[in-house]
């Protein structure tokens, strides 16, 4: 028979096989090859089990959990959108501190998610805002309105203020929002 190289990665010795199926130069190398194949099969099985668990957990998520995840991706998009546009704070018109770590920039809603939940994912209703204006200045609604009129126009602001309905959130809709805004945010972040 024609000489072969040992298939064990650490060996690679040239040997003459006793049978056409022999792939290792010695029983020790053969045991190592079997062990490596078993480890590879076990790893694949663990990955498949983790994937199945992840899918089960995704199916079992409640509407509030999905809403929170979608809100995170939406807010990320709003920050990326306003950063790419070079906007300053919508209510105080001071520059946004993008480089400061620790949440210096919020995605602030004009009409809060508590009072107008149906506008939670409306791009006209949400803009980048300094955290001290949003969190500690109670949103600065009057200043926000003035800045919003400058940014999107009085007509669209009045449309926001007059839009009053209830929202019935569904799991698939929230998953779609999460995926859509994650993709949009990634695209904007790549451009920067």
mmCIF file of C-alpha atoms in Angstrom:
data_model
loop_
_atom_site.group_PDB
_atom_site.id
_atom_site.type_symbol
_atom_site.label_atom_id
_atom_site.label_comp_id
_atom_site.label_asym_id
_atom_site.label_seq_id
_atom_site.Cartn_x
_atom_site.Cartn_y
_atom_site.Cartn_z
ATOM 1 C CA UNK A 1 0.000 0.000 0.000
ATOM 2 C CA UNK A 2 0.923 3.612 -0.553
ATOM 3 C CA UNK A 3 2.255 5.564 2.505
ATOM 4 C CA UNK A 4 -0.087 8.060 4.226
ATOM 5 C CA UNK A 5 0.279 10.902 6.708
ATOM 6 C CA UNK A 6 -1.195 10.383 10.171
ATOM 7 C CA UNK A 7 -4.472 12.335 10.517
ATOM 8 C CA UNK A 8 -3.830 13.258 14.163
ATOM 9 C CA UNK A 9 -2.992 16.978 14.184
ATOM 10 C CA UNK A 10 -0.063 16.651 16.586
ATOM 11 C CA UNK A 11 1.590 13.799 14.714
ATOM 12 C CA UNK A 12 1.644 13.968 10.895
ATOM 13 C CA UNK A 13 4.096 11.029 10.609
ATOM 14 C CA UNK A 14 4.361 9.210 7.268
ATOM 15 C CA UNK A 15 3.352 5.543 7.728
ATOM 16 C CA UNK A 16 2.356 2.522 5.661
ATOM 17 C CA UNK A 17 -1.254 1.549 6.486
ATOM 18 C CA UNK A 18 -2.249 -2.093 7.119
ATOM 19 C CA UNK A 19 -5.744 -1.469 5.677
ATOM 20 C CA UNK A 20 -7.199 1.144 3.289
ATOM 21 C CA UNK A 21 -9.300 2.693 6.113
ATOM 22 C CA UNK A 22 -6.406 3.173 8.537
ATOM 23 C CA UNK A 23 -5.825 6.879 9.175
ATOM 24 C CA UNK A 24 -3.515 6.863 12.219
ATOM 25 C CA UNK A 25 0.042 5.683 12.578
ATOM 26 C CA UNK A 26 -0.486 4.122 16.040
ATOM 27 C CA UNK A 27 -3.245 3.145 18.474
ATOM 28 C CA UNK A 28 -2.440 6.246 20.592
ATOM 29 C CA UNK A 29 -2.976 8.559 17.611
ATOM 30 C CA UNK A 30 -6.180 6.662 16.714
ATOM 31 C CA UNK A 31 -7.517 7.158 20.273
ATOM 32 C CA UNK A 32 -6.690 10.882 20.086
ATOM 33 C CA UNK A 33 -8.530 11.175 16.751
ATOM 34 C CA UNK A 34 -11.586 9.431 18.241
ATOM 35 C CA UNK A 35 -11.436 11.685 21.327
ATOM 36 C CA UNK A 36 -11.244 14.828 19.152
ATOM 37 C CA UNK A 37 -14.215 13.679 17.046
ATOM 38 C CA UNK A 38 -16.230 12.940 20.213
ATOM 39 C CA UNK A 39 -15.422 16.408 21.613
ATOM 40 C CA UNK A 40 -16.513 17.979 18.329
ATOM 41 C CA UNK A 41 -19.806 16.020 18.377
ATOM 42 C CA UNK A 42 -20.401 16.991 22.033
ATOM 43 C CA UNK A 43 -19.768 20.666 21.227
ATOM 44 C CA UNK A 44 -22.268 20.522 18.354
ATOM 45 C CA UNK A 45 -24.846 18.861 20.624
ATOM 46 C CA UNK A 46 -24.350 21.544 23.326
ATOM 47 C CA UNK A 47 -24.704 24.306 20.731
ATOM 48 C CA UNK A 48 -27.909 22.738 19.407
ATOM 49 C CA UNK A 49 -29.287 22.443 22.963
ATOM 50 C CA UNK A 50 -28.432 26.095 23.704
ATOM 51 C CA UNK A 51 -30.100 27.178 20.471
ATOM 52 C CA UNK A 52 -33.246 25.200 21.344
ATOM 53 C CA UNK A 53 -33.281 26.727 24.860
ATOM 54 C CA UNK A 54 -32.867 30.223 23.424
ATOM 55 C CA UNK A 55 -35.794 29.630 21.058
ATOM 56 C CA UNK A 56 -37.961 28.335 23.927
ATOM 57 C CA UNK A 57 -37.128 31.400 26.048
ATOM 58 C CA UNK A 58 -37.934 33.705 23.121
ATOM 59 C CA UNK A 59 -41.362 32.095 22.696
ATOM 60 C CA UNK A 60 -42.090 32.406 26.440
ATOM 61 C CA UNK A 61 -41.254 36.147 26.674
ATOM 62 C CA UNK A 62 -44.047 38.351 27.970
ATOM 63 C CA UNK A 63 -45.291 41.500 26.241
ATOM 64 C CA UNK A 64 -43.561 43.793 28.800
ATOM 65 C CA UNK A 65 -40.251 42.001 28.243
ATOM 66 C CA UNK A 66 -40.581 42.324 24.466
ATOM 67 C CA UNK A 67 -41.647 45.965 24.803
ATOM 68 C CA UNK A 68 -38.553 46.703 26.892
ATOM 69 C CA UNK A 69 -36.239 45.027 24.353
ATOM 70 C CA UNK A 70 -37.875 46.886 21.464
ATOM 71 C CA UNK A 71 -37.585 50.170 23.393
ATOM 72 C CA UNK A 72 -33.845 49.618 23.917
ATOM 73 C CA UNK A 73 -33.273 49.148 20.177
ATOM 74 C CA UNK A 74 -35.546 52.083 19.290
ATOM 75 C CA UNK A 75 -33.674 54.386 21.706
ATOM 76 C CA UNK A 76 -30.350 53.203 20.289
ATOM 77 C CA UNK A 77 -31.584 54.133 16.804
ATOM 78 C CA UNK A 78 -32.764 57.590 17.955
ATOM 79 C CA UNK A 79 -29.356 58.341 19.478
ATOM 80 C CA UNK A 80 -27.558 57.137 16.332
ATOM 81 C CA UNK A 81 -29.918 59.118 14.077
ATOM 82 C CA UNK A 82 -29.453 62.383 15.971
ATOM 83 C CA UNK A 83 -25.714 61.849 16.328
ATOM 84 C CA UNK A 84 -25.366 61.281 12.575
ATOM 85 C CA UNK A 85 -27.415 64.439 11.914
ATOM 86 C CA UNK A 86 -25.240 66.442 14.331
ATOM 87 C CA UNK A 87 -28.198 67.639 16.399
ATOM 88 C CA UNK A 88 -27.837 69.330 19.756
ATOM 89 C CA UNK A 89 -30.185 68.746 22.705
ATOM 90 C CA UNK A 90 -33.775 69.188 21.542
ATOM 91 C CA UNK A 91 -34.826 71.261 24.546
ATOM 92 C CA UNK A 92 -31.809 73.315 25.700
ATOM 93 C CA UNK A 93 -29.928 73.445 22.370
ATOM 94 C CA UNK A 94 -26.618 72.746 24.122
ATOM 95 C CA UNK A 95 -24.282 70.244 22.437
ATOM 96 C CA UNK A 96 -24.774 66.591 23.319
ATOM 97 C CA UNK A 97 -21.881 64.936 25.151
ATOM 98 C CA UNK A 98 -21.452 61.759 23.118
ATOM 99 C CA UNK A 99 -17.966 61.026 24.422
ATOM 100 C CA UNK A 100 -18.988 61.098 28.096
ATOM 101 C CA UNK A 101 -19.504 57.596 29.439
ATOM 102 C CA UNK A 102 -22.429 56.754 31.679
ATOM 103 C CA UNK A 103 -25.517 57.780 29.764
ATOM 104 C CA UNK A 104 -25.030 61.487 29.094
ATOM 105 C CA UNK A 105 -27.480 61.325 26.176
ATOM 106 C CA UNK A 106 -31.027 59.982 26.470
ATOM 107 C CA UNK A 107 -33.654 59.288 23.862
ATOM 108 C CA UNK A 108 -36.287 61.568 25.371
ATOM 109 C CA UNK A 109 -39.960 61.375 24.435
ATOM 110 C CA UNK A 110 -42.001 64.553 23.963
ATOM 111 C CA UNK A 111 -45.175 62.781 25.042
ATOM 112 C CA UNK A 112 -44.074 60.309 27.697
ATOM 113 C CA UNK A 113 -44.486 56.573 27.267
ATOM 114 C CA UNK A 114 -46.591 56.530 30.441
ATOM 115 C CA UNK A 115 -49.197 58.976 29.165
ATOM 116 C CA UNK A 116 -49.041 58.190 25.428
ATOM 117 C CA UNK A 117 -47.900 54.584 25.099
ATOM 118 C CA UNK A 118 -49.097 54.433 21.493
ATOM 119 C CA UNK A 119 -46.370 56.990 20.581
ATOM 120 C CA UNK A 120 -43.602 54.968 22.232
ATOM 121 C CA UNK A 121 -42.053 54.006 18.866
ATOM 122 C CA UNK A 122 -42.931 57.181 16.927
ATOM 123 C CA UNK A 123 -39.762 58.778 15.522
ATOM 124 C CA UNK A 124 -41.292 62.290 15.657
ATOM 125 C CA UNK A 125 -42.026 61.857 19.371
ATOM 126 C CA UNK A 126 -38.484 60.894 20.393
ATOM 127 C CA UNK A 127 -35.218 62.835 20.077
ATOM 128 C CA UNK A 128 -31.746 62.873 21.608
ATOM 129 C CA UNK A 129 -31.717 64.867 24.807
ATOM 130 C CA UNK A 130 -29.146 65.629 27.489
ATOM 131 C CA UNK A 131 -29.716 63.387 30.500
ATOM 132 C CA UNK A 132 -29.855 66.339 32.882
ATOM 133 C CA UNK A 133 -32.712 67.825 30.813
ATOM 134 C CA UNK A 134 -34.590 64.532 30.489
ATOM 135 C CA UNK A 135 -34.092 62.894 33.871
ATOM 136 C CA UNK A 136 -33.563 65.788 36.230
ATOM 137 C CA UNK A 137 -35.412 68.544 34.378
ATOM 138 C CA UNK A 138 -38.625 66.471 34.158
ATOM 139 C CA UNK A 139 -38.321 66.375 30.380
ATOM 140 C CA UNK A 140 -38.556 70.195 30.133
ATOM 141 C CA UNK A 141 -41.776 69.883 28.133
ATOM 142 C CA UNK A 142 -42.126 73.569 27.182
ATOM 143 C CA UNK A 143 -38.545 73.832 25.952
ATOM 144 C CA UNK A 144 -38.879 70.441 24.257
ATOM 145 C CA UNK A 145 -41.947 71.692 22.348
ATOM 146 C CA UNK A 146 -40.096 74.811 21.160
ATOM 147 C CA UNK A 147 -37.131 72.724 20.001
ATOM 148 C CA UNK A 148 -39.438 70.187 18.387
ATOM 149 C CA UNK A 149 -41.223 72.891 16.383
ATOM 150 C CA UNK A 150 -37.820 74.090 15.159
ATOM 151 C CA UNK A 151 -36.828 70.560 14.231
ATOM 152 C CA UNK A 152 -39.953 68.996 12.661
ATOM 153 C CA UNK A 153 -42.390 71.910 12.260
ATOM 154 C CA UNK A 154 -45.561 73.049 14.036
ATOM 155 C CA UNK A 155 -47.871 70.932 11.899
ATOM 156 C CA UNK A 156 -46.228 67.641 12.880
ATOM 157 C CA UNK A 157 -46.016 68.687 16.542
ATOM 158 C CA UNK A 158 -49.762 69.424 16.608
ATOM 159 C CA UNK A 159 -50.413 66.060 14.929
ATOM 160 C CA UNK A 160 -48.432 64.401 17.748
ATOM 161 C CA UNK A 161 -50.378 66.289 20.403
ATOM 162 C CA UNK A 162 -53.728 65.390 18.853
ATOM 163 C CA UNK A 163 -53.017 61.714 18.314
ATOM 164 C CA UNK A 164 -54.859 59.967 21.142
ATOM 165 C CA UNK A 165 -55.619 56.297 20.882
ATOM 166 C CA UNK A 166 -54.770 53.154 22.750
ATOM 167 C CA UNK A 167 -52.101 50.691 21.780
ATOM 168 C CA UNK A 168 -52.597 46.938 21.742
ATOM 169 C CA UNK A 169 -49.104 45.492 21.610
ATOM 170 C CA UNK A 170 -48.613 42.067 20.047
ATOM 171 C CA UNK A 171 -45.549 39.859 20.347
ATOM 172 C CA UNK A 172 -44.799 39.611 16.621
ATOM 173 C CA UNK A 173 -45.190 43.370 16.159
ATOM 174 C CA UNK A 174 -42.762 44.084 19.021
ATOM 175 C CA UNK A 175 -40.258 41.553 17.651
ATOM 176 C CA UNK A 176 -40.496 43.248 14.233
ATOM 177 C CA UNK A 177 -39.899 46.675 15.773
ATOM 178 C CA UNK A 178 -36.872 45.358 17.651
ATOM 179 C CA UNK A 179 -35.372 43.795 14.516
ATOM 180 C CA UNK A 180 -36.116 46.831 12.328
ATOM 181 C CA UNK A 181 -34.593 49.396 14.658
ATOM 182 C CA UNK A 182 -31.612 47.174 15.474
ATOM 183 C CA UNK A 183 -30.820 46.992 11.747
ATOM 184 C CA UNK A 184 -31.323 50.756 11.287
ATOM 185 C CA UNK A 185 -29.108 51.568 14.281
ATOM 186 C CA UNK A 186 -26.349 49.245 13.109
ATOM 187 C CA UNK A 187 -26.408 50.838 9.676
ATOM 188 C CA UNK A 188 -26.075 54.333 11.134
ATOM 189 C CA UNK A 189 -23.347 53.224 13.564
ATOM 190 C CA UNK A 190 -21.349 51.708 10.695
ATOM 191 C CA UNK A 191 -21.402 55.039 8.847
ATOM 192 C CA UNK A 192 -19.867 56.892 11.811
#
